[in-house]
Amino acid sequence: MNIKIETERLYLREMLPSDEDGLFELDSNPAVHTYLGNNPITKIDEAAQYIEFVQQQYKENGVGRWAVIDKVSGEFIGWSGIKLIKEPMNNHLNFYEIGYRFIEKHWGKGFATETTTALLAYAFEHLKTAKVYAICHIENLGSKNVLLKSGLNLIETFDFEGTEHNWFEISKEEWLDKKA
């Protein structure tokens, strides 16, 4: 696959086994999982298994969650990416969804907005999709603000696995209009 997306401060690239320690730091933190079902990982091999899972998505779908690397330090600071959702969700099936997760010390620095903006460009220019979607827990105001600032539109609130979530979307035409 070998996709590499570059933003002003970051590189997004395929997740590698060498990202295991950074991914463990990310996903073992209960604060990171506040709006994700409160189920942080507890063993390093769970991080390795997640990387293998994501690498399989690259093979099957050509996209997935990508490691976010700080250009200056070379540090793994989280992940951000496009996932092909193949299971029915909110009356949609086989759609591209943008998601992100960052190590807590990197919150509030604009990295989620920076990567989401780059991912929208990638989705519309390379995947040739007509729409991109995003989902966040209704109480996750930080994520809601990222998605709105990145140009996505809050469409509705829906129930996902017994919890209220916000549903966002943007069409290629809307994205082009906002970009102009």
mmCIF file of N, CA, C and O in Angstrom, residues 107-148:
data_model
loop_
_atom_site.group_PDB
_atom_site.id
_atom_site.type_symbol
_atom_site.label_atom_id
_atom_site.label_comp_id
_atom_site.label_asym_id
_atom_site.label_seq_id
_atom_site.Cartn_x
_atom_site.Cartn_y
_atom_site.Cartn_z
ATOM 1 N N TRP A 107 -3.246 16.281 22.923
ATOM 2 C CA TRP A 107 -4.586 16.847 22.747
ATOM 3 C C TRP A 107 -4.502 18.374 22.743
ATOM 4 O O TRP A 107 -3.631 18.967 23.372
ATOM 5 N N GLY A 108 -5.456 18.987 22.066
ATOM 6 C CA GLY A 108 -5.578 20.444 22.091
ATOM 7 C C GLY A 108 -4.550 21.182 21.246
ATOM 8 O O GLY A 108 -4.416 22.395 21.365
ATOM 9 N N LYS A 109 -3.847 20.479 20.377
ATOM 10 C CA LYS A 109 -2.819 21.115 19.547
ATOM 11 C C LYS A 109 -3.251 21.239 18.083
ATOM 12 O O LYS A 109 -2.459 21.653 17.241
ATOM 13 N N GLY A 110 -4.493 20.844 17.791
ATOM 14 C CA GLY A 110 -4.999 20.956 16.424
ATOM 15 C C GLY A 110 -4.633 19.802 15.514
ATOM 16 O O GLY A 110 -4.906 19.850 14.308
ATOM 17 N N PHE A 111 -4.035 18.738 16.067
ATOM 18 C CA PHE A 111 -3.627 17.616 15.222
ATOM 19 C C PHE A 111 -4.820 16.876 14.605
ATOM 20 O O PHE A 111 -4.743 16.439 13.453
ATOM 21 N N ALA A 112 -5.895 16.719 15.349
ATOM 22 C CA ALA A 112 -7.072 16.020 14.810
ATOM 23 C C ALA A 112 -7.668 16.795 13.639
ATOM 24 O O ALA A 112 -8.019 16.214 12.612
ATOM 25 N N THR A 113 -7.759 18.113 13.776
ATOM 26 C CA THR A 113 -8.292 18.933 12.680
ATOM 27 C C THR A 113 -7.352 18.891 11.482
ATOM 28 O O THR A 113 -7.795 18.745 10.332
ATOM 29 N N GLU A 114 -6.064 18.983 11.738
ATOM 30 C CA GLU A 114 -5.066 18.956 10.660
ATOM 31 C C GLU A 114 -5.124 17.644 9.881
ATOM 32 O O GLU A 114 -5.094 17.647 8.638
ATOM 33 N N THR A 115 -5.231 16.529 10.592
ATOM 34 C CA THR A 115 -5.273 15.238 9.891
ATOM 35 C C THR A 115 -6.625 15.017 9.219
ATOM 36 O O THR A 115 -6.677 14.481 8.110
ATOM 37 N N THR A 116 -7.708 15.439 9.856
ATOM 38 C CA THR A 116 -9.036 15.258 9.250
ATOM 39 C C THR A 116 -9.139 16.028 7.946
ATOM 40 O O THR A 116 -9.655 15.512 6.943
ATOM 41 N N THR A 117 -8.624 17.237 7.924
ATOM 42 C CA THR A 117 -8.628 18.041 6.698
ATOM 43 C C THR A 117 -7.850 17.328 5.590
ATOM 44 O O THR A 117 -8.307 17.254 4.442
ATOM 45 N N ALA A 118 -6.702 16.778 5.924
ATOM 46 C CA ALA A 118 -5.897 16.041 4.943
ATOM 47 C C ALA A 118 -6.602 14.770 4.484
ATOM 48 O O ALA A 118 -6.535 14.400 3.299
ATOM 49 N N LEU A 119 -7.292 14.109 5.396
ATOM 50 C CA LEU A 119 -7.996 12.872 5.045
ATOM 51 C C LEU A 119 -9.179 13.141 4.118
ATOM 52 O O LEU A 119 -9.473 12.335 3.230
ATOM 53 N N LEU A 120 -9.861 14.247 4.322
ATOM 54 C CA LEU A 120 -10.959 14.602 3.406
ATOM 55 C C LEU A 120 -10.413 14.791 1.995
ATOM 56 O O LEU A 120 -10.989 14.272 1.027
ATOM 57 N N ALA A 121 -9.307 15.493 1.877
ATOM 58 C CA ALA A 121 -8.690 15.682 0.557
ATOM 59 C C ALA A 121 -8.327 14.328 -0.050
ATOM 60 O O ALA A 121 -8.594 14.071 -1.235
ATOM 61 N N TYR A 122 -7.732 13.454 0.754
ATOM 62 C CA TYR A 122 -7.348 12.128 0.258
ATOM 63 C C TYR A 122 -8.589 11.343 -0.204
ATOM 64 O O TYR A 122 -8.586 10.730 -1.280
ATOM 65 N N ALA A 123 -9.639 11.372 0.588
ATOM 66 C CA ALA A 123 -10.851 10.610 0.251
ATOM 67 C C ALA A 123 -11.470 11.078 -1.064
ATOM 68 O O ALA A 123 -11.832 10.261 -1.909
ATOM 69 N N PHE A 124 -11.571 12.380 -1.234
ATOM 70 C CA PHE A 124 -12.219 12.894 -2.437
ATOM 71 C C PHE A 124 -11.314 12.852 -3.663
ATOM 72 O O PHE A 124 -11.781 12.588 -4.770
ATOM 73 N N GLU A 125 -10.016 13.068 -3.474
ATOM 74 C CA GLU A 125 -9.109 13.111 -4.619
ATOM 75 C C GLU A 125 -8.602 11.732 -5.037
ATOM 76 O O GLU A 125 -8.378 11.491 -6.221
ATOM 77 N N HIS A 126 -8.399 10.817 -4.090
ATOM 78 C CA HIS A 126 -7.807 9.518 -4.423
ATOM 79 C C HIS A 126 -8.811 8.362 -4.368
ATOM 80 O O HIS A 126 -8.707 7.435 -5.169
ATOM 81 N N LEU A 127 -9.727 8.401 -3.413
ATOM 82 C CA LEU A 127 -10.708 7.311 -3.311
ATOM 83 C C LEU A 127 -11.914 7.562 -4.210
ATOM 84 O O LEU A 127 -12.716 6.664 -4.425
ATOM 85 N N LYS A 128 -12.046 8.794 -4.680
ATOM 86 C CA LYS A 128 -13.118 9.183 -5.597
ATOM 87 C C LYS A 128 -14.501 8.882 -5.020
ATOM 88 O O LYS A 128 -15.418 8.508 -5.729
ATOM 89 N N THR A 129 -14.634 9.059 -3.720
ATOM 90 C CA THR A 129 -15.916 8.834 -3.072
ATOM 91 C C THR A 129 -16.777 10.093 -3.171
ATOM 92 O O THR A 129 -16.256 11.200 -3.279
ATOM 93 N N ALA A 130 -18.084 9.923 -3.134
ATOM 94 C CA ALA A 130 -19.007 11.058 -3.218
ATOM 95 C C ALA A 130 -19.243 11.703 -1.856
ATOM 96 O O ALA A 130 -19.559 12.891 -1.769
ATOM 97 N N LYS A 131 -19.112 10.909 -0.783
ATOM 98 C CA LYS A 131 -19.351 11.422 0.568
ATOM 99 C C LYS A 131 -18.389 10.784 1.543
ATOM 100 O O LYS A 131 -17.947 9.651 1.352
ATOM 101 N N VAL A 132 -18.117 11.505 2.615
ATOM 102 C CA VAL A 132 -17.322 10.994 3.725
ATOM 103 C C VAL A 132 -18.127 11.237 4.988
ATOM 104 O O VAL A 132 -18.820 12.255 5.118
ATOM 105 N N TYR A 133 -18.020 10.317 5.934
ATOM 106 C CA TYR A 133 -18.797 10.367 7.163
ATOM 107 C C TYR A 133 -17.870 10.353 8.377
ATOM 108 O O TYR A 133 -16.716 9.958 8.290
ATOM 109 N N ALA A 134 -18.420 10.755 9.511
ATOM 110 C CA ALA A 134 -17.706 10.654 10.783
ATOM 111 C C ALA A 134 -18.744 10.519 11.886
ATOM 112 O O ALA A 134 -19.893 10.954 11.732
ATOM 113 N N ILE A 135 -18.333 9.907 12.974
ATOM 114 C CA ILE A 135 -19.230 9.613 14.083
ATOM 115 C C ILE A 135 -18.506 9.963 15.376
ATOM 116 O O ILE A 135 -17.313 9.678 15.502
ATOM 117 N N CYS A 136 -19.215 10.560 16.324
ATOM 118 C CA CYS A 136 -18.612 10.748 17.647
ATOM 119 C C CYS A 136 -19.704 10.686 18.712
ATOM 120 O O CYS A 136 -20.868 10.985 18.451
ATOM 121 N N HIS A 137 -19.297 10.276 19.876
ATOM 122 C CA HIS A 137 -20.186 10.222 21.040
ATOM 123 C C HIS A 137 -20.768 11.611 21.262
ATOM 124 O O HIS A 137 -20.073 12.617 21.143
ATOM 125 N N ILE A 138 -22.049 11.677 21.589
ATOM 126 C CA ILE A 138 -22.749 12.956 21.720
ATOM 127 C C ILE A 138 -22.119 13.885 22.763
ATOM 128 O O ILE A 138 -22.180 15.106 22.639
ATOM 129 N N GLU A 139 -21.454 13.319 23.774
ATOM 130 C CA GLU A 139 -20.833 14.142 24.819
ATOM 131 C C GLU A 139 -19.389 14.527 24.502
ATOM 132 O O GLU A 139 -18.781 15.300 25.243
ATOM 133 N N ASN A 140 -18.843 14.011 23.397
ATOM 134 C CA ASN A 140 -17.458 14.296 23.035
ATOM 135 C C ASN A 140 -17.389 15.622 22.265
ATOM 136 O O ASN A 140 -17.305 15.662 21.042
ATOM 137 N N LEU A 141 -17.423 16.708 23.014
ATOM 138 C CA LEU A 141 -17.465 18.041 22.409
ATOM 139 C C LEU A 141 -16.180 18.378 21.661
ATOM 140 O O LEU A 141 -16.212 19.064 20.640
ATOM 141 N N GLY A 142 -15.035 17.882 22.134
ATOM 142 C CA GLY A 142 -13.777 18.114 21.434
ATOM 143 C C GLY A 142 -13.811 17.532 20.029
ATOM 144 O O GLY A 142 -13.450 18.200 19.053
ATOM 145 N N SER A 143 -14.277 16.295 19.917
ATOM 146 C CA SER A 143 -14.354 15.650 18.616
ATOM 147 C C SER A 143 -15.405 16.323 17.735
ATOM 148 O O SER A 143 -15.186 16.531 16.539
ATOM 149 N N LYS A 144 -16.519 16.681 18.321
ATOM 150 C CA LYS A 144 -17.565 17.383 17.559
ATOM 151 C C LYS A 144 -16.994 18.667 16.960
ATOM 152 O O LYS A 144 -17.208 18.966 15.784
ATOM 153 N N ASN A 145 -16.245 19.427 17.759
ATOM 154 C CA ASN A 145 -15.653 20.676 17.274
ATOM 155 C C ASN A 145 -14.642 20.434 16.161
ATOM 156 O O ASN A 145 -14.588 21.191 15.195
ATOM 157 N N VAL A 146 -13.843 19.372 16.275
ATOM 158 C CA VAL A 146 -12.879 19.020 15.231
ATOM 159 C C VAL A 146 -13.608 18.770 13.916
ATOM 160 O O VAL A 146 -13.223 19.291 12.863
ATOM 161 N N LEU A 147 -14.669 17.988 13.976
ATOM 162 C CA LEU A 147 -15.382 17.613 12.753
ATOM 163 C C LEU A 147 -16.058 18.822 12.110
ATOM 164 O O LEU A 147 -16.002 18.994 10.885
ATOM 165 N N LEU A 148 -16.656 19.679 12.929
ATOM 166 C CA LEU A 148 -17.279 20.890 12.388
ATOM 167 C C LEU A 148 -16.225 21.829 11.799
ATOM 168 O O LEU A 148 -16.405 22.371 10.704
#
